[in-house]
Short mmCIF file of C-alpha atoms in Angstrom, two decimals:
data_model
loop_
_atom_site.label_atom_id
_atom_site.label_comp_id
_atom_site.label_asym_id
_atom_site.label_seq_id
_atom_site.Cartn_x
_atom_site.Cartn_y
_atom_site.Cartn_z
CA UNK K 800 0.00 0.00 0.00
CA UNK K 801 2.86 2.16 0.34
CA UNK K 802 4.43 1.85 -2.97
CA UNK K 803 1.06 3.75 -4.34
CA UNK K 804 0.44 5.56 -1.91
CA UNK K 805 3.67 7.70 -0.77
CA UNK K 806 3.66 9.58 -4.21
CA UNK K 807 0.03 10.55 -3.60
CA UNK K 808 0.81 12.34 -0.69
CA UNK K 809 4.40 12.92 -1.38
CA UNK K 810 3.16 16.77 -1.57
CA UNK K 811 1.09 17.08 1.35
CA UNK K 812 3.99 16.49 3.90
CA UNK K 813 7.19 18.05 4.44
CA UNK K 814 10.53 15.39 5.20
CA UNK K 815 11.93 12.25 3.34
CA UNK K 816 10.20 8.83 2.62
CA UNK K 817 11.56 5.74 3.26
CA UNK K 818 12.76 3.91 -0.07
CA UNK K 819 10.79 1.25 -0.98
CA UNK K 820 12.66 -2.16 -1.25
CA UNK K 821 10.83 -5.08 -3.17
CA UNK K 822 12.65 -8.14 -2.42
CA UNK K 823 12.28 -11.79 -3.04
CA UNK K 824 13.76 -15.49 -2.99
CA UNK K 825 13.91 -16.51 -6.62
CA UNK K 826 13.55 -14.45 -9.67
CA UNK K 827 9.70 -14.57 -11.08
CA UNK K 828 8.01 -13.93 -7.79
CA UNK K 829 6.35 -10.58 -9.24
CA UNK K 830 9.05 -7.93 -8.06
CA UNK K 831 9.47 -5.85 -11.13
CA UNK K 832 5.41 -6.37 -11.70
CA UNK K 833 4.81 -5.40 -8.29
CA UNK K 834 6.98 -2.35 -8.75
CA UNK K 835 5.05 -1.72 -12.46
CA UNK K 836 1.73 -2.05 -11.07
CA UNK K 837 2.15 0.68 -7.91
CA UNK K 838 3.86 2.75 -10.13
CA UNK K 839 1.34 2.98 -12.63
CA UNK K 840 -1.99 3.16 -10.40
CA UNK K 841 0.23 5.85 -8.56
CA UNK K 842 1.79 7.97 -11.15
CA UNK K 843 -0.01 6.66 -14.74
CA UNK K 844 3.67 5.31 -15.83
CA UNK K 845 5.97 2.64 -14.89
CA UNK K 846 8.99 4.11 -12.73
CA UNK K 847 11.81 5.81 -14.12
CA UNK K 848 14.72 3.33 -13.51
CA UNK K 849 18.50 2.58 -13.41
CA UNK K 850 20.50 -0.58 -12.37
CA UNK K 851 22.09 -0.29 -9.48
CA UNK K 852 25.85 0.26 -8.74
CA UNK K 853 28.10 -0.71 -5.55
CA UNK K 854 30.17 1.45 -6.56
CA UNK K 855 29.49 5.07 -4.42
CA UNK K 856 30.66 7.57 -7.19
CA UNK K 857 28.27 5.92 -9.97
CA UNK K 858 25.35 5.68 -7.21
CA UNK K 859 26.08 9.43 -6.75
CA UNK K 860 25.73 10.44 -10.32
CA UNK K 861 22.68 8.88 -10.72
CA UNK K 862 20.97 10.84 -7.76
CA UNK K 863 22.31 13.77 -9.46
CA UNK K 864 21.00 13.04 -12.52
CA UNK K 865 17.34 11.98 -11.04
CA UNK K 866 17.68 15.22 -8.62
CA UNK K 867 18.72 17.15 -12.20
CA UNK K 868 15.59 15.65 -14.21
CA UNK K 869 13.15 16.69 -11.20
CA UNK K 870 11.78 13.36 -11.60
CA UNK K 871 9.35 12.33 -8.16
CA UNK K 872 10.18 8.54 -8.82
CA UNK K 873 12.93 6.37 -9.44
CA UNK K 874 13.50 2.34 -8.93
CA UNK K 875 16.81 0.98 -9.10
CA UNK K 876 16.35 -2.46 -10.64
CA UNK K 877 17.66 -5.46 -10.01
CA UNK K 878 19.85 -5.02 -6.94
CA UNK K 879 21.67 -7.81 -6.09
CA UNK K 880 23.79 -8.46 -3.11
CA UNK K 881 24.32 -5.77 -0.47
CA UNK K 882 22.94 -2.74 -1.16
CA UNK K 883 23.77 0.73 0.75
CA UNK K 884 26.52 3.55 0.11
CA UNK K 885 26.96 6.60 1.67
CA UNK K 886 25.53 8.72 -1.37
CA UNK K 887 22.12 6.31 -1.00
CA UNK K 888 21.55 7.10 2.85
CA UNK K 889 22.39 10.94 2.40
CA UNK K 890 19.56 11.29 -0.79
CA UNK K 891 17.37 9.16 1.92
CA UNK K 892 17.84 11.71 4.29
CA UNK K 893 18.38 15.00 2.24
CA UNK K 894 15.58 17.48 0.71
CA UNK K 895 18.45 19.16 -1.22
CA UNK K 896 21.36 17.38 -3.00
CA UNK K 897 24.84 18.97 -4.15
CA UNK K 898 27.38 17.30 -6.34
CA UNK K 899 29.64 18.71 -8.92
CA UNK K 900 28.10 18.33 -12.06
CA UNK K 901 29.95 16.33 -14.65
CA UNK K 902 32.56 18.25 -16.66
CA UNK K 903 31.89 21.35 -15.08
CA UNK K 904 33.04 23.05 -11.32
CA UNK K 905 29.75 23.64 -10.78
CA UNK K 906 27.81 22.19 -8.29
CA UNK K 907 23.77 23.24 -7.82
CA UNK K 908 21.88 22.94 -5.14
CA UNK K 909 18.99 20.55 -6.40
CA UNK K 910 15.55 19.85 -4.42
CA UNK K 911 15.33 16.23 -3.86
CA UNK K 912 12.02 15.12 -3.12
CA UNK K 913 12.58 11.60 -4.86
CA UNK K 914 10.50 8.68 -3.34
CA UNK K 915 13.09 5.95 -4.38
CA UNK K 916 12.53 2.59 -4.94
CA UNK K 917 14.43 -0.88 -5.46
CA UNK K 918 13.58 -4.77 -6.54
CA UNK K 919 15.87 -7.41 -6.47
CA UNK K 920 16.69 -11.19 -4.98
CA UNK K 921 17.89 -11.88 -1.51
CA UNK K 922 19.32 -8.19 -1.04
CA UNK K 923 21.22 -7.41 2.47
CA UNK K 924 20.76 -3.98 2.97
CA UNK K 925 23.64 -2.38 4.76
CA UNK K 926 23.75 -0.85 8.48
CA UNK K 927 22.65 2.70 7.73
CA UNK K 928 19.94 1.87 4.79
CA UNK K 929 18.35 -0.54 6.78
CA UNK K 930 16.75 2.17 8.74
CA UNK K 931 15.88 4.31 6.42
CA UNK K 932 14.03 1.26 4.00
CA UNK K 933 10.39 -0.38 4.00
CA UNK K 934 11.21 -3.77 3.40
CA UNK K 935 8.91 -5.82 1.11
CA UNK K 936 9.67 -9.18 1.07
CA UNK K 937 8.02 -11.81 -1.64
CA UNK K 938 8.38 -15.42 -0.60
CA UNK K 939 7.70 -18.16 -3.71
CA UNK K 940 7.30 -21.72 -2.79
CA UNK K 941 7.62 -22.90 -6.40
CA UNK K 942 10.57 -23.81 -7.77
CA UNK K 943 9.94 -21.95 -10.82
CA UNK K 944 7.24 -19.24 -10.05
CA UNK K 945 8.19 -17.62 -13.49
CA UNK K 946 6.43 -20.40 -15.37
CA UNK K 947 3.44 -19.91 -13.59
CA UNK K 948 0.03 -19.56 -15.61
CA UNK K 949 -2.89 -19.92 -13.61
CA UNK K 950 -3.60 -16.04 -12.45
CA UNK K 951 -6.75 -14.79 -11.70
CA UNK K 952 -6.17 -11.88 -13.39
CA UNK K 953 -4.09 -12.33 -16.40
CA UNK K 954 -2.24 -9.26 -18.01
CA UNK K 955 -2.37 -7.50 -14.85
CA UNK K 956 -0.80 -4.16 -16.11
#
């Protein structure tokens, strides 16, 4: 209920949101069409997204590019291992992002009122991101829920 409706409200409340971690056991549990599905009852368009990088200086250019675009959204999909840098938990935390901007000296002060978002498979989340994360957790007891066929409500988007 969160992932639709935190970018409802996102403008009726001052402060940060918690990003939004979809997480499961296997690949095909319904992650990335959980993550579709909110995003497009919420906003009318799948999420804005980017893969994910454990590297801090990439993860940092990508908030300043999201903070740069003024986009209210953004997933990072398919996260795999552990998942937390210090540029993640200060955009978790921060209503206004600085960074220099690539191939200039200049560095902007952006708003940053991003609601983000992540999906991937058995994720550890680090110390600090822990906190600051709703945790969504999607358990399959199939051994290959992809192949599944039998859905009540087929072609959900």
């Amino acid at each position: 209920m969160s992932c639709i409706f935190t970018p409802l409200a996102r403008l009726t409340y001052n402060g940060n949101s918690p990003l939004h971690l979809i997480d499961a056991n296997t690949r095909g549990t319904g992650k990335g069409l959980l993550t579709d599905c909110s995003a497009i009852i919420s906003t009318g368009r799948k999420f804005p997204r980017s893969s994910y990088s454990h590297d801090d200086s990439e993860t940092r250019k990508t908030i300043t590019a999201v903070a740069l675009s003024g986009e209210s959204v953004f997933l990072f999909d398919n996260v795999s291992g552990y998942f937390g840098l210090p540029s993640l938990d200060s955009a978790l935390t921060a209503q206004e992002w600085t960074d220099r901007l690539l191939g200039t000296n200049r560095t902007p002060k952006l708003p940053l009122n991003v609601i983000w978002y992540a999906n991937g498979n058995n994720v550890a989340l680090a110390a600090d991101t822990a906190r600051r994360t709703l945790h969504i957790r999607l358990e399959s007891f199939e051994e290959k829920p992809e192949e599944r066929t039998q859905f009540s409500q087929a072609n959900l988007e």
